[in-house]
JSON list of C-alpha atoms in Angstrom, two decimals:
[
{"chain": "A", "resi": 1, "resn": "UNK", "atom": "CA", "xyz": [121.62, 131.81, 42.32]},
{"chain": "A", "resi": 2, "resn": "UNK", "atom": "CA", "xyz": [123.94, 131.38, 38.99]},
{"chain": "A", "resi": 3, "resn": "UNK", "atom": "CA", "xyz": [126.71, 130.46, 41.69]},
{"chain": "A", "resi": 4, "resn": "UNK", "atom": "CA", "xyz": [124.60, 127.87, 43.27]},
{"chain": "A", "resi": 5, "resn": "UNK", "atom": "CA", "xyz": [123.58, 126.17, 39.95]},
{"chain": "A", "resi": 6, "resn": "UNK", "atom": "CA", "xyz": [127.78, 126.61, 38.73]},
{"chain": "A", "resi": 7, "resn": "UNK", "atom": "CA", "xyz": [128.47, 125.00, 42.00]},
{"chain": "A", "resi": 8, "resn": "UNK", "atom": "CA", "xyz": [125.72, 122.06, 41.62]},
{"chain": "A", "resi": 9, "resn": "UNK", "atom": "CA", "xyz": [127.28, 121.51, 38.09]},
{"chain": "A", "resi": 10, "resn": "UNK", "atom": "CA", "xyz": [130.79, 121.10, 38.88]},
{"chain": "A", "resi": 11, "resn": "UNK", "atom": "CA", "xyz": [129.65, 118.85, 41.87]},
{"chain": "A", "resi": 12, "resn": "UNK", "atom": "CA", "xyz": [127.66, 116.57, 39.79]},
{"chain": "A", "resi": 13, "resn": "UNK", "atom": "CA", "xyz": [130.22, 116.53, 37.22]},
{"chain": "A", "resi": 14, "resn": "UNK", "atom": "CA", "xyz": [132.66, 115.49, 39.80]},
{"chain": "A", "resi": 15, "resn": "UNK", "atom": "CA", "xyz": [130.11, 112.46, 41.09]},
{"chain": "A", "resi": 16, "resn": "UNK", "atom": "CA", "xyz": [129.85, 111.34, 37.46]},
{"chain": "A", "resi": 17, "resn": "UNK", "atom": "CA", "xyz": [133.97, 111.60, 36.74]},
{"chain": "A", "resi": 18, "resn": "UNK", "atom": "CA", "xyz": [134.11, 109.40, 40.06]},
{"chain": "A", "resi": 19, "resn": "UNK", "atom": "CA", "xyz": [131.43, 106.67, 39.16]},
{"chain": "A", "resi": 20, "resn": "UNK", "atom": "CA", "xyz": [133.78, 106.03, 35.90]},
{"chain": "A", "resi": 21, "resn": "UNK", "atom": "CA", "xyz": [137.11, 106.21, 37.56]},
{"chain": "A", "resi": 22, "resn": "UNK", "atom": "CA", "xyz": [137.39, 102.57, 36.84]},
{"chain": "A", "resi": 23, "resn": "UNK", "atom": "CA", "xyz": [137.12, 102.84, 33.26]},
{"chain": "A", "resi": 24, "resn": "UNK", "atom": "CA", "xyz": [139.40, 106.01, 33.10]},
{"chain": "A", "resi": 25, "resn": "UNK", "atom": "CA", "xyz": [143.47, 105.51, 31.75]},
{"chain": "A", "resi": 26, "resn": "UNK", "atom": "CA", "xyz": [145.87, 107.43, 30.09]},
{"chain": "A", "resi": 27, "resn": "UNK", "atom": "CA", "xyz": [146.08, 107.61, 26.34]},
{"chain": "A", "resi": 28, "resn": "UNK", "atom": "CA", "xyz": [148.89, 110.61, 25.66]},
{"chain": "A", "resi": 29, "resn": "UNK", "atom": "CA", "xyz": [149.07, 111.77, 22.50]},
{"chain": "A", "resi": 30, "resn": "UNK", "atom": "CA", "xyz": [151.03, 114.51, 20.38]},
{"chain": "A", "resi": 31, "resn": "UNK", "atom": "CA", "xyz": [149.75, 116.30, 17.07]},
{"chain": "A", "resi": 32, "resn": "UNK", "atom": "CA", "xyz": [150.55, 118.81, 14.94]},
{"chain": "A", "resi": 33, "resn": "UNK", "atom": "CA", "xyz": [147.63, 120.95, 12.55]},
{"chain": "A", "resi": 34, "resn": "UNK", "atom": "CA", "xyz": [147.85, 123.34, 9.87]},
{"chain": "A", "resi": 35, "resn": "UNK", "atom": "CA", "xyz": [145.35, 126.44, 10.50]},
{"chain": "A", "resi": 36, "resn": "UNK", "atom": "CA", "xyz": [143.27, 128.95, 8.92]},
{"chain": "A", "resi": 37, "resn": "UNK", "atom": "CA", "xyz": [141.85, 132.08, 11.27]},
{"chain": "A", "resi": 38, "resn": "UNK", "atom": "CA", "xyz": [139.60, 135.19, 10.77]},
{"chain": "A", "resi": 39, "resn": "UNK", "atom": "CA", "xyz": [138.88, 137.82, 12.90]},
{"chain": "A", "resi": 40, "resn": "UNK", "atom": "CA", "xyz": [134.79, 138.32, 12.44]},
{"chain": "A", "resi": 41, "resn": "UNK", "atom": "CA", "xyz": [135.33, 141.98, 11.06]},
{"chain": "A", "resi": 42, "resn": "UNK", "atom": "CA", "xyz": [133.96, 142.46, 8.11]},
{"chain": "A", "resi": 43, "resn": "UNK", "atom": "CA", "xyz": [135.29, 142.13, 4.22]},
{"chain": "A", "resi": 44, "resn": "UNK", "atom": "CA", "xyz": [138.43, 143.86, 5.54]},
{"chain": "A", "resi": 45, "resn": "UNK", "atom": "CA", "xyz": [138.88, 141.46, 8.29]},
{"chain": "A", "resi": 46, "resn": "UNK", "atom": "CA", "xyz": [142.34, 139.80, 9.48]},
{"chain": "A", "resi": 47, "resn": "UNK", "atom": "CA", "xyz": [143.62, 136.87, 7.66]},
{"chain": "A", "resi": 48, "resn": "UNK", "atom": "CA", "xyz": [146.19, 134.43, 9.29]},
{"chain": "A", "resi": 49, "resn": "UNK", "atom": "CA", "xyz": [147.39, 130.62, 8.39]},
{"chain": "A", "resi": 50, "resn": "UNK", "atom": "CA", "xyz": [149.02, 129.20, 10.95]},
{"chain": "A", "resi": 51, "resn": "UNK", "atom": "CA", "xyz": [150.97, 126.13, 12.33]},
{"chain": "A", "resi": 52, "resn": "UNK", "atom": "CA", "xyz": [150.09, 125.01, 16.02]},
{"chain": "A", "resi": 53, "resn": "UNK", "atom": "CA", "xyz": [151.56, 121.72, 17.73]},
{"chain": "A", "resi": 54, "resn": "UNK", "atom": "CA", "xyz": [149.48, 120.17, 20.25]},
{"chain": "A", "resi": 55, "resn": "UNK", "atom": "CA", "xyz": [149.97, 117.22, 23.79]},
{"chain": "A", "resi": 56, "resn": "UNK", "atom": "CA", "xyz": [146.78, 115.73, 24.97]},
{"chain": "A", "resi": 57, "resn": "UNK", "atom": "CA", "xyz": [145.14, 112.56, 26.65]},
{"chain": "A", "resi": 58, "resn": "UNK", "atom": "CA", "xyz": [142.26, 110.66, 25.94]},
{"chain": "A", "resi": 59, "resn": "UNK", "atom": "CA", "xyz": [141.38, 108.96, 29.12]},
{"chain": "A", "resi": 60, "resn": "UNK", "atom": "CA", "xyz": [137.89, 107.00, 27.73]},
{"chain": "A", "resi": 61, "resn": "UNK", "atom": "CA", "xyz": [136.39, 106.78, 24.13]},
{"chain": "A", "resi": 62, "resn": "UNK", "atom": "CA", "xyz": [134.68, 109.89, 24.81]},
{"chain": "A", "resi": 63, "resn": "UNK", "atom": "CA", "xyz": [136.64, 112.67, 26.59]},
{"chain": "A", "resi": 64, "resn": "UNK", "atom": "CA", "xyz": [140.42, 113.84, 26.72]},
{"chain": "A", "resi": 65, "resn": "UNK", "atom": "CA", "xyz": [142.12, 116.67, 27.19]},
{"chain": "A", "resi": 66, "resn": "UNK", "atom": "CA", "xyz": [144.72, 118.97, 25.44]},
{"chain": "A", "resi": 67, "resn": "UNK", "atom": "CA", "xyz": [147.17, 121.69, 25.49]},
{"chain": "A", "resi": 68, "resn": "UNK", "atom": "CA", "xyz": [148.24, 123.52, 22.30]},
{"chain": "A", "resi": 69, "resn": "UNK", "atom": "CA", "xyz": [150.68, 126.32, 21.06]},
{"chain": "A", "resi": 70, "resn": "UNK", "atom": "CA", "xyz": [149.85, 128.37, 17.69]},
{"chain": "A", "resi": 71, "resn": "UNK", "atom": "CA", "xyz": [151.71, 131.08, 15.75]},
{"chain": "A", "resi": 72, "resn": "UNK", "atom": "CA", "xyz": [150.58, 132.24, 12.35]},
{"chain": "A", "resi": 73, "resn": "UNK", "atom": "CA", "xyz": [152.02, 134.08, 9.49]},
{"chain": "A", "resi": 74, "resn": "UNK", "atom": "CA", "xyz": [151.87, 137.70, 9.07]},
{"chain": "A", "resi": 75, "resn": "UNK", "atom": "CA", "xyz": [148.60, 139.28, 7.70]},
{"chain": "A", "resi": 76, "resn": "UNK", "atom": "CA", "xyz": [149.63, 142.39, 5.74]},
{"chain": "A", "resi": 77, "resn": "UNK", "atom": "CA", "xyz": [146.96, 144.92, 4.76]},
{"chain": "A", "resi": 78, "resn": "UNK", "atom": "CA", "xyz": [147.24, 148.27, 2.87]},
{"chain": "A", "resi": 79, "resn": "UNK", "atom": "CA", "xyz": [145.41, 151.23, 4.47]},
{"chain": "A", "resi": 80, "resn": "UNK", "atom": "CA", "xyz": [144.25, 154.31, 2.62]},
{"chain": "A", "resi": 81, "resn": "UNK", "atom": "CA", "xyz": [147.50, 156.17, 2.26]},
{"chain": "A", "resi": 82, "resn": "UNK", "atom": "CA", "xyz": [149.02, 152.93, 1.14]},
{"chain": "A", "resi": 83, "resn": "UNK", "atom": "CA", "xyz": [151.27, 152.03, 4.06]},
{"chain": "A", "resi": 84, "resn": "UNK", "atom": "CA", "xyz": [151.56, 148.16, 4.81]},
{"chain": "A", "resi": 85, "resn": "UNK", "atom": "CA", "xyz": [150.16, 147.54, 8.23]},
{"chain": "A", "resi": 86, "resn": "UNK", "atom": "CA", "xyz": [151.04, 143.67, 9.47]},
{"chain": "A", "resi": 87, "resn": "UNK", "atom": "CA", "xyz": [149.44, 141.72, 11.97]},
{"chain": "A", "resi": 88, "resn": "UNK", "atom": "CA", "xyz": [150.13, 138.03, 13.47]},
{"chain": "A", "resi": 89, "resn": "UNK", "atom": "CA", "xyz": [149.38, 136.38, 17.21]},
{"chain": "A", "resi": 90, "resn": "UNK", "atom": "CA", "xyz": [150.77, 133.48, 19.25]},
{"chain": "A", "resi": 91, "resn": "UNK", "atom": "CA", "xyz": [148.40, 131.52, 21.38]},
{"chain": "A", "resi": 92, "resn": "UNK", "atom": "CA", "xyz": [148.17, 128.44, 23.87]},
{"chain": "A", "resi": 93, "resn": "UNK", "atom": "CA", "xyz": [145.66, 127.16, 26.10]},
{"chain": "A", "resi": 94, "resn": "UNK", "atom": "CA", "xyz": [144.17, 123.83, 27.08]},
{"chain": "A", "resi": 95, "resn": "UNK", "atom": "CA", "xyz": [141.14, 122.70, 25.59]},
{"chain": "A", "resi": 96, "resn": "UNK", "atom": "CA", "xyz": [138.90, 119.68, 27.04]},
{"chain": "A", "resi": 97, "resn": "UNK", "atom": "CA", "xyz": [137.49, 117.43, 23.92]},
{"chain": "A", "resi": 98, "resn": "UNK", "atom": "CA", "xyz": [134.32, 114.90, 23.80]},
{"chain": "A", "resi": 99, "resn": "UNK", "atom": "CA", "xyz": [134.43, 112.06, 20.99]},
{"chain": "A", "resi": 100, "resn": "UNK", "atom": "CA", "xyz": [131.33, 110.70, 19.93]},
{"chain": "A", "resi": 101, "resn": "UNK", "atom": "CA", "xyz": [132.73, 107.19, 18.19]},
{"chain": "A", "resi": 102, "resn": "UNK", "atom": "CA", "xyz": [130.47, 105.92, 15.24]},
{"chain": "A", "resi": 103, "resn": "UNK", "atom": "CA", "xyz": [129.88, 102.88, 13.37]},
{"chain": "A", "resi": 104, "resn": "UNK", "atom": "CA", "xyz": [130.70, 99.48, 14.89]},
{"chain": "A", "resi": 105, "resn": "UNK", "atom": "CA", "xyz": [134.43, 99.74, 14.29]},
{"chain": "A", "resi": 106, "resn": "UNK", "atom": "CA", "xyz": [134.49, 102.96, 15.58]},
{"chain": "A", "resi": 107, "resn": "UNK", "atom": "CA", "xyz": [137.27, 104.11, 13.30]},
{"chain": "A", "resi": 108, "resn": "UNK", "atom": "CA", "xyz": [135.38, 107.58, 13.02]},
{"chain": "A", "resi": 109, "resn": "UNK", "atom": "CA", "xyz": [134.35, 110.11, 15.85]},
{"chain": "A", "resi": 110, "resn": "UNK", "atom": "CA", "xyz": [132.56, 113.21, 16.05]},
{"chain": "A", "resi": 111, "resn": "UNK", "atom": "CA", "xyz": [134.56, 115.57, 18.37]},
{"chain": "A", "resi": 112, "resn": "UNK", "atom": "CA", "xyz": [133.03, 119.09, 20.86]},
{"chain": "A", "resi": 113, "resn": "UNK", "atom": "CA", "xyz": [135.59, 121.00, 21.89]},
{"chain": "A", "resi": 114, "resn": "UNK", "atom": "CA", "xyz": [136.04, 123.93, 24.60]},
{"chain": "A", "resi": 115, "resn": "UNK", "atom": "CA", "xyz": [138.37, 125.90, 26.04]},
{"chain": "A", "resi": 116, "resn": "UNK", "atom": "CA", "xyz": [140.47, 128.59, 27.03]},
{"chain": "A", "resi": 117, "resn": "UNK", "atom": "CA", "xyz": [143.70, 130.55, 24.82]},
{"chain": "A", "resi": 118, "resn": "UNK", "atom": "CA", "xyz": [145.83, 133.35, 25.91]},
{"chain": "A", "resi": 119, "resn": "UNK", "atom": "CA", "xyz": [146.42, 135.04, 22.30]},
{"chain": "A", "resi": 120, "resn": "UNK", "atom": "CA", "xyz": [149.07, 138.24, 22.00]},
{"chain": "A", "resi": 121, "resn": "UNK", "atom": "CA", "xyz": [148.24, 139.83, 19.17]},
{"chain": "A", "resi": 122, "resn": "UNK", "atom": "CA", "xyz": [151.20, 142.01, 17.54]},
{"chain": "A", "resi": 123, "resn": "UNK", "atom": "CA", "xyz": [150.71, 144.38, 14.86]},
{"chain": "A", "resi": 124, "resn": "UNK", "atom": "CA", "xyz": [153.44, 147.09, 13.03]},
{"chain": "A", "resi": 125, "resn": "UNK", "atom": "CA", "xyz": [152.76, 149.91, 10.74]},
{"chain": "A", "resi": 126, "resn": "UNK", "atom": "CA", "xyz": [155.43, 150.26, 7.91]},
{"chain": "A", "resi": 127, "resn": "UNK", "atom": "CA", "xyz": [158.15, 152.01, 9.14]},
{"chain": "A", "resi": 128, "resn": "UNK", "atom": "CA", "xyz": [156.98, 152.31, 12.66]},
{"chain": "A", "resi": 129, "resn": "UNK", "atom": "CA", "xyz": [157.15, 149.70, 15.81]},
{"chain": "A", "resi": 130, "resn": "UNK", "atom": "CA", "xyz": [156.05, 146.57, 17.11]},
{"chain": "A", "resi": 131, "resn": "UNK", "atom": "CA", "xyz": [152.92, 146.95, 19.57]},
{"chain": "A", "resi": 132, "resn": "UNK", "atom": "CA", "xyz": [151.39, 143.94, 21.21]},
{"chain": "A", "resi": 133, "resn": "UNK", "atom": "CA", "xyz": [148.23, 143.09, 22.77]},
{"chain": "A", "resi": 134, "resn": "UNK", "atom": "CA", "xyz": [147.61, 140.20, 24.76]},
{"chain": "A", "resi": 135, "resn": "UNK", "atom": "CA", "xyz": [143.75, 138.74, 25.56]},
{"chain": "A", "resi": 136, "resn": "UNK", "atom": "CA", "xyz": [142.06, 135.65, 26.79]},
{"chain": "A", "resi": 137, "resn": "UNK", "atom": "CA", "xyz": [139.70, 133.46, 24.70]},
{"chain": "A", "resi": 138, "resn": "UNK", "atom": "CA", "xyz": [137.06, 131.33, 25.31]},
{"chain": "A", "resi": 139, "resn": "UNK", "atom": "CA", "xyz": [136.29, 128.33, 22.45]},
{"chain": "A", "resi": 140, "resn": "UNK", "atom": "CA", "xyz": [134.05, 125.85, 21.00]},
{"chain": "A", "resi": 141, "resn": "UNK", "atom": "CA", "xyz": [134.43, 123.88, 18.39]},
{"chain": "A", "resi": 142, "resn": "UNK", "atom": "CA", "xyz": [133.25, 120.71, 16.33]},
{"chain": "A", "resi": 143, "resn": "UNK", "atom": "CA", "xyz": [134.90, 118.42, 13.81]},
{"chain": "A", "resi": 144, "resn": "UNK", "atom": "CA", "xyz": [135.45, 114.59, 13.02]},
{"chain": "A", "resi": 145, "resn": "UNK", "atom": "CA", "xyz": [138.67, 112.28, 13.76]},
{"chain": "A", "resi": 146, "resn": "UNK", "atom": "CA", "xyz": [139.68, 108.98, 11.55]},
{"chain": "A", "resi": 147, "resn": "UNK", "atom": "CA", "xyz": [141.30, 106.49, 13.49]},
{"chain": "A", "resi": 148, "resn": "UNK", "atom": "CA", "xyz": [143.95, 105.31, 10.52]},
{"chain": "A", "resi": 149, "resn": "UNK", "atom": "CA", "xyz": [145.37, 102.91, 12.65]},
{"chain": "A", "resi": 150, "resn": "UNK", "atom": "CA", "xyz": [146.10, 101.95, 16.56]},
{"chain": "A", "resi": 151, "resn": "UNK", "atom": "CA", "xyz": [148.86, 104.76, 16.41]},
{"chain": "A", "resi": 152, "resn": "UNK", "atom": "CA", "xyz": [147.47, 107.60, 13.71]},
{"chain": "A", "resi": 153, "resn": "UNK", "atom": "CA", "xyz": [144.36, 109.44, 13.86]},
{"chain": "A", "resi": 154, "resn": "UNK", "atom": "CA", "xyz": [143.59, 112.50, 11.43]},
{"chain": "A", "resi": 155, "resn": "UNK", "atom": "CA", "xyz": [140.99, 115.38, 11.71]},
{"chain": "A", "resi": 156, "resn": "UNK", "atom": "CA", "xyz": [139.50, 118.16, 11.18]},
{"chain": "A", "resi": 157, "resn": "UNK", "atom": "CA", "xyz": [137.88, 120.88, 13.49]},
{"chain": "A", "resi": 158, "resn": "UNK", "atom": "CA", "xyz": [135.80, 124.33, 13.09]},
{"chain": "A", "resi": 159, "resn": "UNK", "atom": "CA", "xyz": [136.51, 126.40, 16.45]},
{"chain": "A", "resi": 160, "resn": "UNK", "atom": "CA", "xyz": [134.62, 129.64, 17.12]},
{"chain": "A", "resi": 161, "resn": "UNK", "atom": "CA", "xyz": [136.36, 132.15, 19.83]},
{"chain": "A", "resi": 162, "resn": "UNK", "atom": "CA", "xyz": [134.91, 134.81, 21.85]},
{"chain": "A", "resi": 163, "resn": "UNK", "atom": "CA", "xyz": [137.63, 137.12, 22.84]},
{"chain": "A", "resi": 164, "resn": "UNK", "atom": "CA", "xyz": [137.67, 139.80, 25.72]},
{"chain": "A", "resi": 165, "resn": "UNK", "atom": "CA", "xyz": [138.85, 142.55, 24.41]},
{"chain": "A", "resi": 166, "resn": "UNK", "atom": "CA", "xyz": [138.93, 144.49, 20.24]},
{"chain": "A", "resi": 167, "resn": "UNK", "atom": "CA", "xyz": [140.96, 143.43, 17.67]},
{"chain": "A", "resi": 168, "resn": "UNK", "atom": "CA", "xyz": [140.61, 145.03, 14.51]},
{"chain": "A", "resi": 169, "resn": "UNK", "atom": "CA", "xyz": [137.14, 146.17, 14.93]},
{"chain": "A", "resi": 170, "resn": "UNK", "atom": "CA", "xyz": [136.48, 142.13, 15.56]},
{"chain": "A", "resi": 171, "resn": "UNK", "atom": "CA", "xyz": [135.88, 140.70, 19.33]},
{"chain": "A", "resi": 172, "resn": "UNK", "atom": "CA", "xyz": [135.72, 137.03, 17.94]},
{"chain": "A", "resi": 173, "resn": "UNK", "atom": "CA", "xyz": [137.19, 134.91, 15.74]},
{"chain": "A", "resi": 174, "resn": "UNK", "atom": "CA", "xyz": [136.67, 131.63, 13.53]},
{"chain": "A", "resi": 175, "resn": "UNK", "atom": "CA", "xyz": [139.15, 129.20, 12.90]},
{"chain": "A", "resi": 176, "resn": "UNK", "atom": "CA", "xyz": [139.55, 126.25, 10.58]},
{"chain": "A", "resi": 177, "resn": "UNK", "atom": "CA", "xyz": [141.51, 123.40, 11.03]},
{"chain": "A", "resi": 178, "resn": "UNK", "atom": "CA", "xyz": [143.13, 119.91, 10.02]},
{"chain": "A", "resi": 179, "resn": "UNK", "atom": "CA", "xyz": [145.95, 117.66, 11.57]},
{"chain": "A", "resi": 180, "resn": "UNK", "atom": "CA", "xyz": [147.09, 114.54, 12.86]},
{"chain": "A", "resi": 181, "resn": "UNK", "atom": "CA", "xyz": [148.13, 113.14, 15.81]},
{"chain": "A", "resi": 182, "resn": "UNK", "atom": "CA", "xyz": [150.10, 110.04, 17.10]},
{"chain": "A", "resi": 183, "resn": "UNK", "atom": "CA", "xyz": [149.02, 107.78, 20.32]},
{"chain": "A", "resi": 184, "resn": "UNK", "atom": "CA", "xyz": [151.51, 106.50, 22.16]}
]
């Protein structure tokens, strides 16, 4: 049954994406956005800032799509016997994006995201090695864009992640963010 309804879904989403093919072009963009993550964990939870650069297009007022790559700093934590303990990730992934233009100019937009990220966690103990884990994560997010021109846009997104495996006693994350981006 859930596959019938998935398969029902996709095939009316298709119908609709081919009644609007008309009024579907290519608006690439690039961006860049400065980051803030958590891993849901508690007060002892994982900390990270983080720079990620992202290429997208918006192919009508209200949906595009975009790829991204993220690294963050190092979150260092002292445990008990007070050795360091440092953890950071990398991630990329592709995220699809609905706008929801206000106001007659339509210089703002509301923005839904969701996606999918491939994030490999690393962590090191002081004076021991680098181990890695790598996981898959699924994301939704919200946020508002301001069209400053034809060219520049700024925003600012709130994405929640649901990952697939244990990190830090944490299975999801929140992240904060703000950027721009420049249409070509």
């Amino acid at each position: 049954m859930k596959k019938t309804i998935g398969a029902l879904m996709v095939a009316a989403s298709a119908i609709a994406m081919a009644a609007n093919a008309e009024a579907m072009e290519y608006n690439p963009y690039v961006g860049a956005e400065y980051g803030y993550s958590f891993l849901n964990g508690g007060i002892d939870s994982n900390n990270f800032n983080s720079g990620k650069i992202f290429v997208g297009s918006q192919y009508n007022e209200n949906f595009g799509v975009e790829a991204f790559y993220q690294r963050t700093t190092s979150d260092k934590k002292a445990d008990k016997a007070g050795s360091v303990d440092k953890t950071k990730y990398e991630a990329y992934g592709i995220d699809a994006l609905g706008y929801l233009p206000l106001g007659c100019d339509q210089e703002v937009a509301l923005i839904g995201t969701a996606g999918l990220a491939y994030y490999d966690f690393k962590g090191k103990e002081e004076g021991g090695k680098t181990e890695g884990e790598g996981m898959w994560g699924y994301r939704l997010g919200a946020g508002a864009e301001y069209n400053v021109n034809e060219n520049i846009a700024v925003r600012a997104l709130a994405r929640y992640t649901k990952l697939d495996q244990r990190v830090a006693d944490a299975n999801d994350m929140m992240e904060y963010s703000i950027g721009a981006r420049y249409n070509f």
